[in-house]
Structures are given as C-alpha cells and as structure tokens.
PDB file of C-alpha atoms in Angstrom:
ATOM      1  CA  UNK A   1     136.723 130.357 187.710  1.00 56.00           C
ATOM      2  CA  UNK A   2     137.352 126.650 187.029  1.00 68.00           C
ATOM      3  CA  UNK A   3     134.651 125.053 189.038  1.00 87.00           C
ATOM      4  CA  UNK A   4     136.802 122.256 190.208  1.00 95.00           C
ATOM      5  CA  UNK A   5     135.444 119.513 193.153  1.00 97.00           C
ATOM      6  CA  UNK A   6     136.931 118.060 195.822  1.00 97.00           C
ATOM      7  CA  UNK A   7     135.620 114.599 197.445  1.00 96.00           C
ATOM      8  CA  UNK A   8     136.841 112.243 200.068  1.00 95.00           C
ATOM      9  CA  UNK A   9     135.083 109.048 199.659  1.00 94.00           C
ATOM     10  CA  UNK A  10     135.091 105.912 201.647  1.00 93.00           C
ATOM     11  CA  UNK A  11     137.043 107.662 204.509  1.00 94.00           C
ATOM     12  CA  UNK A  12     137.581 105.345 207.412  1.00 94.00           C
ATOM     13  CA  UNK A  13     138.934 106.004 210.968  1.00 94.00           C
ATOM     14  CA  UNK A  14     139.448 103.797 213.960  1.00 91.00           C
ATOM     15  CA  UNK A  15     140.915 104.582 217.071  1.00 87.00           C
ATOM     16  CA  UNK A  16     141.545 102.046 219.722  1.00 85.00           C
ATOM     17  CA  UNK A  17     139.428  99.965 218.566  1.00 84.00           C
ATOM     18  CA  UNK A  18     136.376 101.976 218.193  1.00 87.00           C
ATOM     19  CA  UNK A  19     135.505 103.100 214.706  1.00 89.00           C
ATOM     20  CA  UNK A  20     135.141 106.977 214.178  1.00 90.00           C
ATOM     21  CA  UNK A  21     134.654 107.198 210.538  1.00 95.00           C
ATOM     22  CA  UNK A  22     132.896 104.304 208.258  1.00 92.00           C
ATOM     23  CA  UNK A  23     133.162 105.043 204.308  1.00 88.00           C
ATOM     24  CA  UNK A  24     132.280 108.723 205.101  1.00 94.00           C
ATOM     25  CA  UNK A  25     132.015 110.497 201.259  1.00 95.00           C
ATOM     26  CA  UNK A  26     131.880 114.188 200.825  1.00 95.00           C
ATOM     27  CA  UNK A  27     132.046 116.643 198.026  1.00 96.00           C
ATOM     28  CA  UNK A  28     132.738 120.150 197.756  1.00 97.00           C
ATOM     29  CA  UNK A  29     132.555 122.582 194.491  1.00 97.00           C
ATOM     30  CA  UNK A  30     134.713 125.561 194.079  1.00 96.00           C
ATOM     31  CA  UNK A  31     131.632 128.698 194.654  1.00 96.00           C
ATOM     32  CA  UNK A  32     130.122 126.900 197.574  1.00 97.00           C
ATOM     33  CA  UNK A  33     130.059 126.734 201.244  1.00 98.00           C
ATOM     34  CA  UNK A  34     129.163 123.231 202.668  1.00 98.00           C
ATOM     35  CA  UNK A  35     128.592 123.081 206.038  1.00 97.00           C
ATOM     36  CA  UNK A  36     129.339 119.760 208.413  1.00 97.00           C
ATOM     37  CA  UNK A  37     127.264 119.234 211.752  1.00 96.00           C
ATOM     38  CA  UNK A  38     127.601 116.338 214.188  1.00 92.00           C
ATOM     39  CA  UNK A  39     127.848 116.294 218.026  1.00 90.00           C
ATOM     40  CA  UNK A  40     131.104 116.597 219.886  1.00 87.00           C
ATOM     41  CA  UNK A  41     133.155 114.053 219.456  1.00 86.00           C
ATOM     42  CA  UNK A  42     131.630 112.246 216.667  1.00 89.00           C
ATOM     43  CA  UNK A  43     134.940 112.949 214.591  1.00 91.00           C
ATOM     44  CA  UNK A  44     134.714 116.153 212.258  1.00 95.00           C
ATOM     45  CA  UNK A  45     137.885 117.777 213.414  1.00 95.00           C
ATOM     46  CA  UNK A  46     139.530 114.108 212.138  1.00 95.00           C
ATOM     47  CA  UNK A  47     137.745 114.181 208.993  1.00 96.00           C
ATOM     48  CA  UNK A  48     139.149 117.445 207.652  1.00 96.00           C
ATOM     49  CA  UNK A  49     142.457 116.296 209.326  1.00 95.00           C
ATOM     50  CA  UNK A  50     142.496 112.990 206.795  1.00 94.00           C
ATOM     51  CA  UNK A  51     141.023 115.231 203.920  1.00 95.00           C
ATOM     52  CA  UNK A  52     143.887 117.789 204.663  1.00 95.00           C
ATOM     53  CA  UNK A  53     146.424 114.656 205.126  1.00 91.00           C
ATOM     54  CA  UNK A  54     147.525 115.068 208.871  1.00 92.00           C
ATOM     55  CA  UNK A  55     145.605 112.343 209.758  1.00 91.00           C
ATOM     56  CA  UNK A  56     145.985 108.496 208.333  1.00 87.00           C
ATOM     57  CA  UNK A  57     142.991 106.988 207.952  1.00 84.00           C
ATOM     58  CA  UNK A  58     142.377 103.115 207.917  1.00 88.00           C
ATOM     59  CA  UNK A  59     141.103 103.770 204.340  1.00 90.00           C
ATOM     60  CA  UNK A  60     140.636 106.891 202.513  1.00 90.00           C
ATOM     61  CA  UNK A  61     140.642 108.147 198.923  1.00 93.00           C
ATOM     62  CA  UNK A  62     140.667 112.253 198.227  1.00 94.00           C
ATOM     63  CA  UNK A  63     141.083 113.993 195.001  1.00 96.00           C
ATOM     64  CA  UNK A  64     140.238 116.975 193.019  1.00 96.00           C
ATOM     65  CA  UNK A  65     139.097 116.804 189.763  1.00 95.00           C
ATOM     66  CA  UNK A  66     139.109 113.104 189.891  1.00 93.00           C
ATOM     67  CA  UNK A  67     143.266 113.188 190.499  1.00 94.00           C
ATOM     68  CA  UNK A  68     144.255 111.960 193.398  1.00 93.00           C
ATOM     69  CA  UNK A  69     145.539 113.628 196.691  1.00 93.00           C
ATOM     70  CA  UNK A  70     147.758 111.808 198.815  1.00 85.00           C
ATOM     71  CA  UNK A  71     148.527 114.599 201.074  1.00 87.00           C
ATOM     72  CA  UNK A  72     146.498 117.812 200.443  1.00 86.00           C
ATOM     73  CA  UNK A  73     148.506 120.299 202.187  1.00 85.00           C
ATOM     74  CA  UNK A  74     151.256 120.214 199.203  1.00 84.00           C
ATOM     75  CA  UNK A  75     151.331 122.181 196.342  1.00 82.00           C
ATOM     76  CA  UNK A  76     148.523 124.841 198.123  1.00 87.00           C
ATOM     77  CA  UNK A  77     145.613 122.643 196.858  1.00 92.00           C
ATOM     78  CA  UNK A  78     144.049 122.627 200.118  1.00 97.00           C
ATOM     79  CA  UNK A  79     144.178 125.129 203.116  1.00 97.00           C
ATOM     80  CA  UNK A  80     142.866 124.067 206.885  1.00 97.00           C
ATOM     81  CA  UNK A  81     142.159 126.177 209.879  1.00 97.00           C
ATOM     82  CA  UNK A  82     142.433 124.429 212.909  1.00 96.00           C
ATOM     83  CA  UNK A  83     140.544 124.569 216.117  1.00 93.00           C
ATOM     84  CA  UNK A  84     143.884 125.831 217.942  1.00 92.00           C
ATOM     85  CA  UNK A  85     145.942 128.667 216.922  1.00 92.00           C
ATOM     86  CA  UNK A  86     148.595 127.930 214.220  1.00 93.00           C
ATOM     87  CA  UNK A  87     150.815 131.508 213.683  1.00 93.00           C
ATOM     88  CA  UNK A  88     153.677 131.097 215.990  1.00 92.00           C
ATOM     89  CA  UNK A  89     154.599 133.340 218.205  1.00 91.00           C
ATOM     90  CA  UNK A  90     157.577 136.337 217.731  1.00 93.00           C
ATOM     91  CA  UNK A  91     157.117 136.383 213.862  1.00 96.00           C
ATOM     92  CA  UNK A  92     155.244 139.682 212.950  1.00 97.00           C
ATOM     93  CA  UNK A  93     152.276 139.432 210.845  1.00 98.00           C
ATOM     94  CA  UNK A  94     153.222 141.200 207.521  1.00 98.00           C
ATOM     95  CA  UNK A  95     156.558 138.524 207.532  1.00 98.00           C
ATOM     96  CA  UNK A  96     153.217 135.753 208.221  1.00 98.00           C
ATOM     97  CA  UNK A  97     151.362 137.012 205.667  1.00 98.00           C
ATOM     98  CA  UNK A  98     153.999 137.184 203.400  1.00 97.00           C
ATOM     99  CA  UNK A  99     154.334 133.407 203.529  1.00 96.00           C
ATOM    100  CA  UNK A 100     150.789 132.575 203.502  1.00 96.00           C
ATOM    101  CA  UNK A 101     149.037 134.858 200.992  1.00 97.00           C
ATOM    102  CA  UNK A 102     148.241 134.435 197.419  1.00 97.00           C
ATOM    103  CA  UNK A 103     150.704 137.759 195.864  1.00 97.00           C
ATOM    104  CA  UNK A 104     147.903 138.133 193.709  1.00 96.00           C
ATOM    105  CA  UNK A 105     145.449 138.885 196.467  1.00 96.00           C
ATOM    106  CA  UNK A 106     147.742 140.854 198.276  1.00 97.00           C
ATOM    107  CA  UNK A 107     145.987 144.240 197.946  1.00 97.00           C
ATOM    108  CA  UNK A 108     142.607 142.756 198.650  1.00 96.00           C
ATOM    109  CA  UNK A 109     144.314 140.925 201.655  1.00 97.00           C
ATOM    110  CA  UNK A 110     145.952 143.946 202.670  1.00 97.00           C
ATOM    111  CA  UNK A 111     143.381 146.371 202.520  1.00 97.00           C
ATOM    112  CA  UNK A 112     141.361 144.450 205.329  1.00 96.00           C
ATOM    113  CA  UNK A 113     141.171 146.878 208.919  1.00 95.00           C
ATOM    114  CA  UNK A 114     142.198 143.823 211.379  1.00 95.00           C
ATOM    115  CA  UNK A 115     145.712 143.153 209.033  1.00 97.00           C
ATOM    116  CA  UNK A 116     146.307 146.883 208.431  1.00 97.00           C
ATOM    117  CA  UNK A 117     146.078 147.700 211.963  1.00 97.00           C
ATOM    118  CA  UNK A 118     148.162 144.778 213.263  1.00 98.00           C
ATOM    119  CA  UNK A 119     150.421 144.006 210.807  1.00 98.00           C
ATOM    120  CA  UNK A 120     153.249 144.773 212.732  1.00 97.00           C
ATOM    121  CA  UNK A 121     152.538 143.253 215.720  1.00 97.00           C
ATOM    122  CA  UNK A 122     153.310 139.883 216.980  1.00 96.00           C
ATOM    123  CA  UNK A 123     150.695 137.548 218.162  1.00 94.00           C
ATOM    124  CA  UNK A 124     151.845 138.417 221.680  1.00 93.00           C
ATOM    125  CA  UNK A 125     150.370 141.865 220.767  1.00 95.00           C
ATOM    126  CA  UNK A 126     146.880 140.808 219.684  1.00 94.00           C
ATOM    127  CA  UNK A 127     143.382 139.567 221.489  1.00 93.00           C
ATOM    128  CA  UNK A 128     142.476 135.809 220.635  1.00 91.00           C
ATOM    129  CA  UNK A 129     139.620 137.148 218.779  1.00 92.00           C
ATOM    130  CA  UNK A 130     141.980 139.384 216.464  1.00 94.00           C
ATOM    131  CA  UNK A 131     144.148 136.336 216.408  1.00 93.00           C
ATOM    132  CA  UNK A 132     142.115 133.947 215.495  1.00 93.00           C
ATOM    133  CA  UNK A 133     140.920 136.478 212.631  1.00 94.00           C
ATOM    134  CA  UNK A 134     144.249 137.055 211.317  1.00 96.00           C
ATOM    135  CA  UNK A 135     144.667 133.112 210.784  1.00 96.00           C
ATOM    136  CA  UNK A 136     141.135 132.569 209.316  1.00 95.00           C
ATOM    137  CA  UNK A 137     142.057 136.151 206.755  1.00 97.00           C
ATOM    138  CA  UNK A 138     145.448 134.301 205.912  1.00 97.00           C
ATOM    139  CA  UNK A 139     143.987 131.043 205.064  1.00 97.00           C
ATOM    140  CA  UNK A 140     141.107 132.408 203.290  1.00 97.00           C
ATOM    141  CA  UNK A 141     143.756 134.186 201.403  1.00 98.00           C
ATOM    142  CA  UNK A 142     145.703 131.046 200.546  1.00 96.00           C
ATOM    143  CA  UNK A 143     146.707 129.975 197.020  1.00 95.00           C
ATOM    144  CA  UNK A 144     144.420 126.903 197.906  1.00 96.00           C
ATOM    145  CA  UNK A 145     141.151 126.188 196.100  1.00 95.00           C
ATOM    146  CA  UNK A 146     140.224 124.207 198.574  1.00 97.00           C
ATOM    147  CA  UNK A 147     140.052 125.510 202.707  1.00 98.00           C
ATOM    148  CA  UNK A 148     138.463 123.322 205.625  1.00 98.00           C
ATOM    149  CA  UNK A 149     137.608 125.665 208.362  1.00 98.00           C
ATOM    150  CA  UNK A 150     137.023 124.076 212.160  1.00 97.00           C
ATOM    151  CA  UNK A 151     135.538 126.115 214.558  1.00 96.00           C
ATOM    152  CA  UNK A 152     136.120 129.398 212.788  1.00 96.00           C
ATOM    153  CA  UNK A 153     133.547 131.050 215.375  1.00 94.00           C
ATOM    154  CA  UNK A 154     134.473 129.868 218.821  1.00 89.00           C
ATOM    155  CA  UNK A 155     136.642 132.646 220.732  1.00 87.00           C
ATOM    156  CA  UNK A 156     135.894 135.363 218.867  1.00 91.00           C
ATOM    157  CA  UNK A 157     133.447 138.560 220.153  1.00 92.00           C
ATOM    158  CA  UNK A 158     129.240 138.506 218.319  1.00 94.00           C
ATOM    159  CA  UNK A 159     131.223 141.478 215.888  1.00 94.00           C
ATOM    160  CA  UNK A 160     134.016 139.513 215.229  1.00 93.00           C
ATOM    161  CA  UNK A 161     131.202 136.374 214.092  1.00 94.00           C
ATOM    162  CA  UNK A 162     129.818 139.084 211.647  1.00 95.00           C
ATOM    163  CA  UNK A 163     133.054 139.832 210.097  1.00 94.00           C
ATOM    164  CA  UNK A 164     133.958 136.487 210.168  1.00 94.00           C
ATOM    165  CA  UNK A 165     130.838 135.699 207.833  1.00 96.00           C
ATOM    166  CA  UNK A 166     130.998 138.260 205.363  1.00 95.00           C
ATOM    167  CA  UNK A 167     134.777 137.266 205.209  1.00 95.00           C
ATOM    168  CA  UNK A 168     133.590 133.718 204.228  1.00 97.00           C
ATOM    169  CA  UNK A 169     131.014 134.053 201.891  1.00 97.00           C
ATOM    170  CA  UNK A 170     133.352 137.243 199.764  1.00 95.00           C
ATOM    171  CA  UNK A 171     135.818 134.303 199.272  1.00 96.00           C
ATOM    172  CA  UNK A 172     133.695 131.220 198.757  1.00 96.00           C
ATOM    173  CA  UNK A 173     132.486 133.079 195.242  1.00 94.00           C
ATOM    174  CA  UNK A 174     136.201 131.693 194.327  1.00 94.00           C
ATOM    175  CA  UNK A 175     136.762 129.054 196.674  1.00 96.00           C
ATOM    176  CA  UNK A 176     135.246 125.551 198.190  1.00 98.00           C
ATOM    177  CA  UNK A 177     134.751 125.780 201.551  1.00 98.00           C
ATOM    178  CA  UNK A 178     133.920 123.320 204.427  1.00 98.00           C
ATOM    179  CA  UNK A 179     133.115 124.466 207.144  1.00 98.00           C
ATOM    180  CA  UNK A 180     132.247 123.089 211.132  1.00 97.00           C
ATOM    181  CA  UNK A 181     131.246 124.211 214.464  1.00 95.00           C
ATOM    182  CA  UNK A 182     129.476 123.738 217.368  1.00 92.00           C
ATOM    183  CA  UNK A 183     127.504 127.277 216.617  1.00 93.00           C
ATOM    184  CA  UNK A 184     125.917 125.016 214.295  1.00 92.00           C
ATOM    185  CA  UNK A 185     123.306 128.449 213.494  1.00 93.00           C
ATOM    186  CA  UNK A 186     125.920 130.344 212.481  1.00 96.00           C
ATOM    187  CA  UNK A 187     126.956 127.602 209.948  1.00 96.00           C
ATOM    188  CA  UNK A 188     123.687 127.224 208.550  1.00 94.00           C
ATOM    189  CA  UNK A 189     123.441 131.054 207.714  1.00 95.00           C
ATOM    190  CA  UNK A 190     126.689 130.826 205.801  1.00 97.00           C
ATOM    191  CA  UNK A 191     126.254 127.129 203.585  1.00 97.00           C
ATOM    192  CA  UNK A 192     124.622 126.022 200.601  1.00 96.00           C
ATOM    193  CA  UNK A 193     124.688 122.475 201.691  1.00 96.00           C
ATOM    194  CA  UNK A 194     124.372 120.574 204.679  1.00 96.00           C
ATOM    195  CA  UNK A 195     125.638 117.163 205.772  1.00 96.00           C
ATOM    196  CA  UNK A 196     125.345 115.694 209.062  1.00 95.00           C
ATOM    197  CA  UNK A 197     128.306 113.501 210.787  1.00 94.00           C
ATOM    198  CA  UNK A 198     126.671 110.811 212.529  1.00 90.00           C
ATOM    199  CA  UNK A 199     127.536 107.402 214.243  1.00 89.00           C
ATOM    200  CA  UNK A 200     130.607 107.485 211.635  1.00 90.00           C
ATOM    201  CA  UNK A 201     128.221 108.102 208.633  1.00 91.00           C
ATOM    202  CA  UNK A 202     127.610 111.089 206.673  1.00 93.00           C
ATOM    203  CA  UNK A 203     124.110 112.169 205.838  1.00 93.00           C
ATOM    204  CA  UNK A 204     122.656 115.057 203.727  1.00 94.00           C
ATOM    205  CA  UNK A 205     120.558 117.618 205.453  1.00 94.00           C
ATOM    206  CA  UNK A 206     117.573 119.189 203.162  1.00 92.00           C
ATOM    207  CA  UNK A 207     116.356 121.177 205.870  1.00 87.00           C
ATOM    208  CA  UNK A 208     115.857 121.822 209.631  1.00 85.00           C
ATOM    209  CA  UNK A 209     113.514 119.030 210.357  1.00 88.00           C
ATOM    210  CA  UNK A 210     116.116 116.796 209.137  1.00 92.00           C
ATOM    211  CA  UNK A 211     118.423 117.842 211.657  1.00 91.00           C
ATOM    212  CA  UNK A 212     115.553 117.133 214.571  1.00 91.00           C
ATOM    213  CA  UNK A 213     114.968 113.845 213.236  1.00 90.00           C
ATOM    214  CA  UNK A 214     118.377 112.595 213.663  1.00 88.00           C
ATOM    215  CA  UNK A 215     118.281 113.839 216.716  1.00 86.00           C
ATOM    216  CA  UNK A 216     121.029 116.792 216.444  1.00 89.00           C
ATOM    217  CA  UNK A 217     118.474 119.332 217.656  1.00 87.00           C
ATOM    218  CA  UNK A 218     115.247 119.243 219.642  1.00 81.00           C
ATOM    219  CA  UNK A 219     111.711 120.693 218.356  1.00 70.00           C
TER     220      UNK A 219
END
C-alpha cells in the first residue's frame, strides 16, 4: 500500500458575511481513520464539501502527495458520502454498483449480505437504514484512496451502527478516511486521530479531557 496523504490547508469559508472556516488545515494518511467533531453548524459538512470540490471556498489549497487537487471528485482520488441519500431512484443496485465499485474489489464487494440480498432491488425497495448502507458499501468500495464520510451513523438501526463500523475500519487498512457525526462516541471508537472544528479553527484532540475543555462535552 502506498501510504499516500491528503491535506487541505488554509481552507477558508464565508457565507454572508460571517466566516465559517479560517485557514482550517487537515491531514489524512492512507491506513487511518481521522475523526472530525464540532457542534452543529460550525461547518464540517462544508469542509469535506471544499476538500471534495463541491464547495468554493474563499481560499483553499488540497492535494495528495503534495500535487495539487483542484477538484477531488475527478479521476476517483477522493470519494464523499453525504448526509442525504445520493443513489437515485429506479436504477437497480447491481447496475449502481457497477458504476461505483473498484472491479477489483468486486468479489469482496459482492460477497457482503446487505448487497447480495438487495442487489436487485431499487431504492424504492429498501429501508433507509439498508439504503444508507448500500451507499456507505459503494463508496467504501470506490477506486478512491481518499473517502470523507458525513454522518455515516444517523438513520440507521444500533445493528446497522455495528456493521457500519466493522465496514469502516476493514477498509481504512487500505484507505484514508475522515469521518463526522453528531454520535461523536461512535466516531471516537472507530479513529486514530481526533481534531476538533471550532469557531472556524481546527484543533487536535489528544484525549477526552480535551474535548471538555473546549467545551464540546460536559464532565
């Protein structure tokens, strides 16, 4: 595995006048899992959006392996799961999958119970836990090196969280992975590293009392 590394440094955002973002920096190896906390609202869900490239930021520089990456979505370097469902609805989920999946994961993709047993069903057919399941398995599955995950455990059943875990730490042994969400415990069980998204600032997180002092939990 190449251990390549992804960072987004001086990332600004301001939106109607307010600032969101202010020279945010971030960095993410392939083999880990680093998680991002902050209160609702304080702007994670537009960071990974300007690190993906859906989002313009007043100033921003991303690469990988010090090249730089105007618009991460191209050329599968980077893969984002969004807080809304994505897959469209009428298209069956093999002809999905076939789109989205690395061909040289297929078998590994495949052989997962919540594809085999929906594969060809539409989304129309499926619960939003088993939905929302079948987009995180897809963009875990990606060519990308790279995958930003928001809220990958809202609206999904305490089983499905389980799954959902094991699923992320299998593929981080390849993969860098951000991840975010307001089940911030859930997040901490999964990530090497910890930063904390706060007042437009990012700050590192050693350890729980960090996370009191600034205020993001109580005693």
């Amino acid at each position: 595995m190449n251990n390549s590394i992804l960072k987004s440094d001086s990332i600004e955002v301001e939106f109607n006048g307010r600032k969101i973002l202010q020279g945010v920096y971030l960095e993410c190896r392939q083999g880990e899992i680093l998680g991002l906390l902050g209160r609702n609202g304080c702007g994670k869900s537009t960071l990974l959006k300007v690190i993906y490239g859906t989002v313009n930021g007043t100033h921003k520089y991303v690469s990988i392996d010090d090249q730089f990456v105007h618009k991460g979505y191209l050329n599968n370097q980077i893969a984002y799961l969004p807080q809304h469902h994505f897959l469209p609805n009428g298209i069956k989920m093999r002809t999905l999958a076939k789109q989205m999946v690395d061909p040289e994961h297929w078998d590994e993709f495949s052989a997962y119970p919540v594809y085999r047993d929906h594969q060809h069903k539409t989304t129309t057919g499926l619960s939003g836990g088993e939905w929302r399941q079948l987009e995180m398995l897809m963009t875990l599955y990606s060519k990308a090196r790279f995958i930003l995950l928001d809220e990958p455990f809202t609206h999904v059943s305490p089983i499905q969280v389980e799954e959902i875990k094991t699923l992320i730490l299998a593929r981080a042994k390849t993969r860098g992975i951000i991840i975010t969400d307001h089940y911030y415990k859930h997040v901490l069980e999964v990530s090497n590293r910890l930063l904390l998204l706060n007042n437009g600032y990012t700050k590192m997180i050693a350890n729980r009392d960090d996370l009191v002092t600034y205020g993001y939990i109580s005693e």
